[in-house]
XYZ file of C-alpha atoms in Angstrom:
369
model
C -29.272 -10.662 -9.761
C -26.955 -10.579 -12.749
C -23.319 -11.344 -12.752
C -22.657 -7.780 -13.773
C -24.405 -6.614 -10.613
C -22.800 -8.942 -8.515
C -19.339 -7.673 -9.802
C -20.106 -4.193 -8.803
C -21.286 -5.382 -5.399
C -18.079 -7.194 -4.761
C -16.190 -3.844 -5.370
C -17.638 -2.700 -2.215
C -15.932 -5.357 -0.227
C -12.308 -3.911 -0.298
C -10.779 -7.420 -0.137
C -11.962 -10.899 0.488
C -9.313 -12.726 2.794
C -8.626 -16.384 3.238
C -6.955 -17.426 6.496
C -4.276 -20.155 6.539
C -3.131 -21.298 9.869
C 0.248 -22.651 10.522
C 0.780 -23.878 14.183
C 4.148 -24.334 15.699
C 2.078 -25.089 18.693
C -1.680 -24.212 19.268
C -4.418 -24.546 21.679
C -7.759 -25.971 21.386
C -10.258 -23.982 19.327
C -12.026 -21.209 21.170
C -15.436 -20.666 19.757
C -17.744 -17.604 20.546
C -21.357 -17.499 19.775
C -22.446 -14.471 17.828
C -26.146 -14.789 17.564
C -26.807 -17.833 15.477
C -23.150 -17.925 14.196
C -20.410 -19.970 15.861
C -16.989 -18.579 15.030
C -13.498 -19.941 16.115
C -11.689 -17.039 17.616
C -8.370 -18.070 16.268
C -9.695 -17.934 12.744
C -10.522 -14.203 12.877
C -7.512 -12.165 11.666
C -5.974 -9.317 13.479
C -6.990 -5.975 11.765
C -8.861 -7.658 9.101
C -12.417 -9.206 8.545
C -13.148 -12.951 8.583
C -15.698 -13.364 5.757
C -18.298 -16.036 6.245
C -20.644 -17.238 3.475
C -24.119 -17.753 4.912
C -25.176 -21.045 3.270
C -28.656 -20.814 4.457
C -29.276 -17.540 2.674
C -30.360 -17.386 -0.942
C -30.085 -14.507 -3.428
C -33.558 -13.330 -2.579
C -32.674 -12.715 1.060
C -30.119 -10.214 -0.397
C -27.283 -11.124 1.865
C -23.912 -10.074 0.320
C -21.584 -11.281 2.878
C -21.156 -11.567 6.739
C -17.968 -10.142 8.211
C -16.682 -10.692 11.743
C -14.004 -8.721 13.478
C -12.332 -8.921 16.909
C -10.569 -6.606 19.286
C -6.773 -6.989 19.643
C -7.174 -9.381 22.680
C -10.251 -11.296 21.701
C -12.407 -9.402 24.273
C -15.056 -8.052 21.856
C -16.389 -9.051 18.393
C -18.604 -7.405 15.907
C -20.771 -9.228 13.204
C -21.618 -7.171 10.115
C -24.280 -8.490 7.969
C -23.919 -6.667 4.629
C -26.947 -6.849 2.402
C -28.946 -5.016 -0.238
C -32.560 -4.204 -0.902
C -34.630 -2.776 -3.928
C -34.879 0.896 -3.699
C -36.029 3.730 -6.029
C -34.462 4.285 -9.367
C -33.381 1.889 -12.108
C -30.401 -0.159 -12.984
C -27.705 -0.351 -10.378
C -28.899 2.542 -8.392
C -31.995 0.369 -7.687
C -30.233 -1.541 -5.033
C -29.643 0.131 -1.585
C -26.650 -1.165 0.415
C -27.067 -1.585 4.141
C -25.690 -3.494 7.121
C -26.751 -4.764 10.586
C -23.842 -4.271 12.908
C -23.818 -6.213 16.161
C -21.286 -6.083 19.104
C -20.773 -9.106 21.261
C -18.575 -9.956 24.295
C -16.400 -12.972 24.683
C -19.423 -14.762 26.362
C -21.371 -14.161 23.381
C -23.710 -11.547 24.890
C -25.137 -9.049 22.488
C -24.004 -5.499 23.733
C -25.767 -3.560 21.036
C -26.805 -3.623 17.267
C -27.202 -0.971 14.898
C -28.683 -0.652 11.392
C -26.441 1.326 8.898
C -27.136 2.374 5.250
C -23.912 1.508 3.972
C -21.727 -1.771 3.756
C -19.235 -2.246 6.690
C -15.799 -2.850 5.280
C -13.684 -2.761 8.704
C -14.148 -2.344 12.399
C -11.592 -1.276 14.976
C -12.833 -2.531 18.429
C -11.340 -1.606 21.795
C -10.799 -4.460 24.353
C -13.073 -2.878 26.832
C -15.880 -2.364 24.292
C -15.876 1.473 24.781
C -14.957 2.336 21.103
C -15.886 0.893 17.841
C -14.457 2.729 14.788
C -16.500 1.525 11.735
C -15.209 2.078 8.053
C -18.248 2.102 5.859
C -18.199 1.684 1.930
C -20.408 2.919 -0.613
C -20.295 2.297 -4.371
C -20.409 5.275 -6.609
C -21.696 3.721 -9.926
C -21.267 6.840 -11.879
C -17.529 7.199 -11.014
C -17.134 3.336 -10.721
C -15.462 3.983 -7.345
C -15.769 2.980 -3.765
C -16.165 5.835 -1.124
C -15.220 5.234 2.409
C -16.887 6.774 5.553
C -15.897 6.846 9.239
C -18.228 6.164 11.979
C -17.195 6.060 15.699
C -19.529 4.600 18.304
C -19.447 4.467 21.932
C -20.044 1.451 24.338
C -23.863 1.862 23.701
C -23.542 2.004 20.026
C -24.216 5.834 19.917
C -22.475 7.856 17.237
C -19.675 10.042 18.668
C -17.827 10.872 15.402
C -18.441 10.811 11.715
C -16.379 11.780 8.669
C -17.137 11.468 4.962
C -14.669 10.421 2.350
C -11.867 9.223 4.292
C -8.660 6.894 3.531
C -7.059 4.812 5.954
C -8.036 4.835 9.682
C -5.437 3.999 12.300
C -6.250 3.779 16.206
C -3.947 3.627 19.130
C -3.865 0.537 21.375
C -7.049 1.379 23.413
C -8.824 2.891 20.387
C -9.328 6.327 22.224
C -7.249 8.130 19.545
C -7.543 7.671 15.847
C -5.489 9.014 12.737
C -6.904 9.078 9.210
C -6.017 10.721 5.902
C -8.621 12.919 4.124
C -8.617 14.981 0.997
C -9.810 18.582 1.410
C -9.751 21.018 -1.549
C -7.371 18.359 -3.578
C -4.998 18.388 -0.707
C -4.299 15.444 1.454
C -4.479 15.975 5.268
C -3.426 13.897 8.240
C -6.117 14.232 10.913
C -5.906 13.226 14.760
C -9.126 12.839 16.769
C -8.598 12.293 20.530
C -11.713 11.039 22.091
C -10.303 11.387 25.760
C -10.267 15.370 25.304
C -12.343 15.687 22.238
C -9.461 17.375 20.653
C -8.713 17.289 16.855
C -5.632 18.278 14.744
C -4.724 18.049 11.149
C -1.554 18.753 9.058
C -1.195 18.770 5.288
C 0.928 16.055 3.961
C 2.294 14.858 0.466
C -0.184 13.343 -2.041
C 1.581 10.072 -2.390
C 1.592 8.880 1.165
C -0.097 6.530 3.573
C -0.093 6.145 7.419
C 2.661 3.678 8.374
C 1.967 3.269 12.006
C 0.557 4.689 15.073
C 2.229 4.303 18.692
C 0.429 2.382 21.369
C -0.296 5.481 23.282
C -1.379 7.319 20.280
C 1.000 10.191 20.845
C 2.961 9.491 17.642
C 2.184 8.676 13.905
C 4.435 7.967 10.965
C 3.771 8.694 7.323
C 5.331 6.632 4.612
C 5.828 7.752 0.982
C 7.136 6.029 -2.079
C 8.606 9.349 -3.254
C 9.026 11.786 -0.415
C 10.417 9.423 2.375
C 9.151 9.006 5.835
C 7.566 11.771 8.145
C 7.186 11.232 11.998
C 4.398 13.491 13.653
C 3.221 13.875 17.248
C -0.330 13.777 18.231
C -0.831 17.423 17.367
C 0.218 16.552 13.738
C 3.495 18.628 14.197
C 6.428 17.268 12.272
C 9.115 15.683 14.475
C 11.607 14.621 11.895
C 11.607 13.553 8.179
C 14.177 11.385 6.236
C 13.813 11.394 2.366
C 15.980 8.409 1.949
C 13.496 5.950 3.514
C 11.280 5.269 0.531
C 8.209 3.238 0.626
C 7.275 0.213 2.816
C 5.886 0.087 6.277
C 7.100 1.592 9.567
C 6.223 0.333 12.953
C 6.350 2.427 16.200
C 6.859 1.205 19.778
C 4.169 1.517 22.466
C 5.473 4.810 23.919
C 6.353 6.201 20.451
C 10.119 6.623 21.448
C 11.265 4.083 18.604
C 10.467 3.439 15.024
C 11.191 0.311 13.069
C 11.709 0.544 9.438
C 12.902 -2.631 7.630
C 15.502 -4.278 9.987
C 16.627 -0.666 11.191
C 15.652 0.889 14.507
C 15.491 4.731 14.892
C 15.187 7.044 17.644
C 11.945 8.489 17.026
C 12.458 11.751 18.831
C 15.163 12.829 16.277
C 15.248 10.288 13.529
C 18.738 8.843 14.596
C 19.516 5.417 13.378
C 20.343 3.401 16.358
C 21.277 -0.107 14.948
C 20.389 -2.604 12.212
C 19.027 -5.960 13.212
C 20.007 -7.352 9.775
C 23.726 -6.550 10.147
C 24.040 -7.331 13.887
C 22.239 -10.704 13.954
C 22.312 -12.374 10.666
C 25.941 -11.621 9.906
C 26.871 -13.022 6.492
C 23.607 -14.778 5.608
C 21.614 -13.377 2.706
C 18.476 -11.781 4.230
C 15.891 -10.397 1.977
C 13.570 -8.235 4.077
C 9.817 -8.783 4.202
C 8.688 -6.803 7.236
C 8.917 -6.031 10.833
C 6.724 -4.713 13.666
C 6.530 -4.045 17.406
C 4.699 -6.831 19.229
C 1.264 -5.906 20.660
C 1.233 -6.401 24.462
C 4.878 -7.190 24.244
C 6.355 -4.055 25.612
C 9.218 -3.073 23.215
C 9.731 -6.605 21.601
C 10.303 -6.537 17.822
C 9.442 -9.266 15.400
C 10.954 -9.312 11.819
C 10.262 -11.771 8.990
C 12.758 -12.392 6.314
C 14.298 -14.878 3.692
C 17.778 -16.181 4.820
C 20.216 -18.121 2.838
C 21.082 -18.682 -0.824
C 18.783 -18.625 -3.681
C 19.069 -22.424 -3.974
C 18.307 -23.087 -0.256
C 16.273 -20.238 1.102
C 14.450 -20.437 4.469
C 11.879 -18.104 5.747
C 12.809 -16.872 9.304
C 10.687 -15.301 12.067
C 13.019 -13.578 14.663
C 12.040 -11.838 17.934
C 14.210 -9.320 19.391
C 14.542 -7.091 22.519
C 14.659 -3.364 22.072
C 18.470 -3.464 22.330
C 18.825 -5.997 19.474
C 19.150 -9.004 21.557
C 17.690 -12.172 19.858
C 15.118 -13.869 21.858
C 13.846 -16.529 19.508
C 14.486 -17.516 15.944
C 11.959 -19.719 14.081
C 11.843 -20.941 10.363
C 9.299 -22.231 7.964
C 9.467 -22.939 4.373
C 6.031 -22.283 2.908
C 5.934 -20.010 0.056
C 4.151 -16.873 1.268
C 5.265 -13.267 0.763
C 3.739 -10.665 2.927
C 2.893 -7.097 2.067
C 3.009 -6.358 5.904
C 2.562 -8.144 9.305
C 0.937 -7.813 12.776
C 2.100 -9.656 15.777
C 0.212 -10.099 19.162
C 1.393 -11.424 22.612
C -1.616 -13.538 23.823
C -0.377 -13.210 27.362
C -0.065 -17.160 28.032
C 3.610 -17.396 26.494
C 2.075 -17.779 23.044
C 2.023 -15.468 20.120
C 0.061 -14.938 17.116
C 1.909 -13.683 13.795
C -0.250 -12.490 10.942
C 1.167 -11.978 7.362
C -0.979 -10.133 4.895
C -1.209 -9.911 1.242
C -4.482 -10.903 -0.911
C -4.587 -13.937 1.650
C -3.742 -14.033 5.303
C -1.538 -16.605 7.252
C -1.629 -16.884 10.813
C 1.371 -18.511 12.716
C 0.912 -19.489 16.152
C 3.809 -20.401 18.285
C 5.087 -20.700 21.923
C 7.890 -19.153 23.749
């Protein structure tokens, strides 16, 4: 396999991530056995893959990478073995991309396995194993591009939905509702698919936009744009409100969809009214440069924000957890140099939290109440 061919194959993997763990307090490692692979549950990022190099495989075996994904509360896991095999044609088209996808429960029992004719880039798995939304990738060698496909599977691994050429895919908390962006006739559309009712809705949106967040219930979705501001839609893809001044960045929605967090600012998601700013009310005169904020998964309406606080000469990175009314619950600090593009936070249910900071790497911070 030539270095050039390896380069093109690596384009299919959207991003290779390395996990850094920083534990304010941590429990013993929890290992799940996925076939012949032992994986530390805590090393698997939330909403990102853990890529594992199979040291036993040689190039002739055709294994490109092994990716492991978990459900939000570590109940189910998928293992995707992405590989290639010689096919018809010449040159780069002589290699067919494929994947073996396996679903396991926390006990390491194999629930189902499925052979796919494309690489697996991401999986969104429900905590009851009922839904698995798979984002597949295929290399277009003529266009020098990567094409994404959406495949939704039920608890037995049967196909229940398929969509070609999609962008981001965002599910609600139990993965029964998904939102994704798709270009149709050169126009970008926001689409909602509800697997509870089998309903589907779509709405044309601006070209330069991305999905900011989906509420836990799946009844609301936010769209962020670097040029057109922020849009808030309901499940039927009907516009609730829009603010052209809120440019770029990420937004987070509360579980019920009643609140929207943008930066340090909390908004009423029913009408777009600014309720208050956490930056002004909590940090007072300290200099704070915002990184990101989100609602805590499983945490009700708790909010976590990460920012730099202090002077340029003595800057401390802070992690702050708030109630929905702006009351500070806990304030932590760490001084490692790590700037995040966006974050996720989950309440583990045992008085501990996991915070994930994402850029081209991933930092996991585990802390106790």
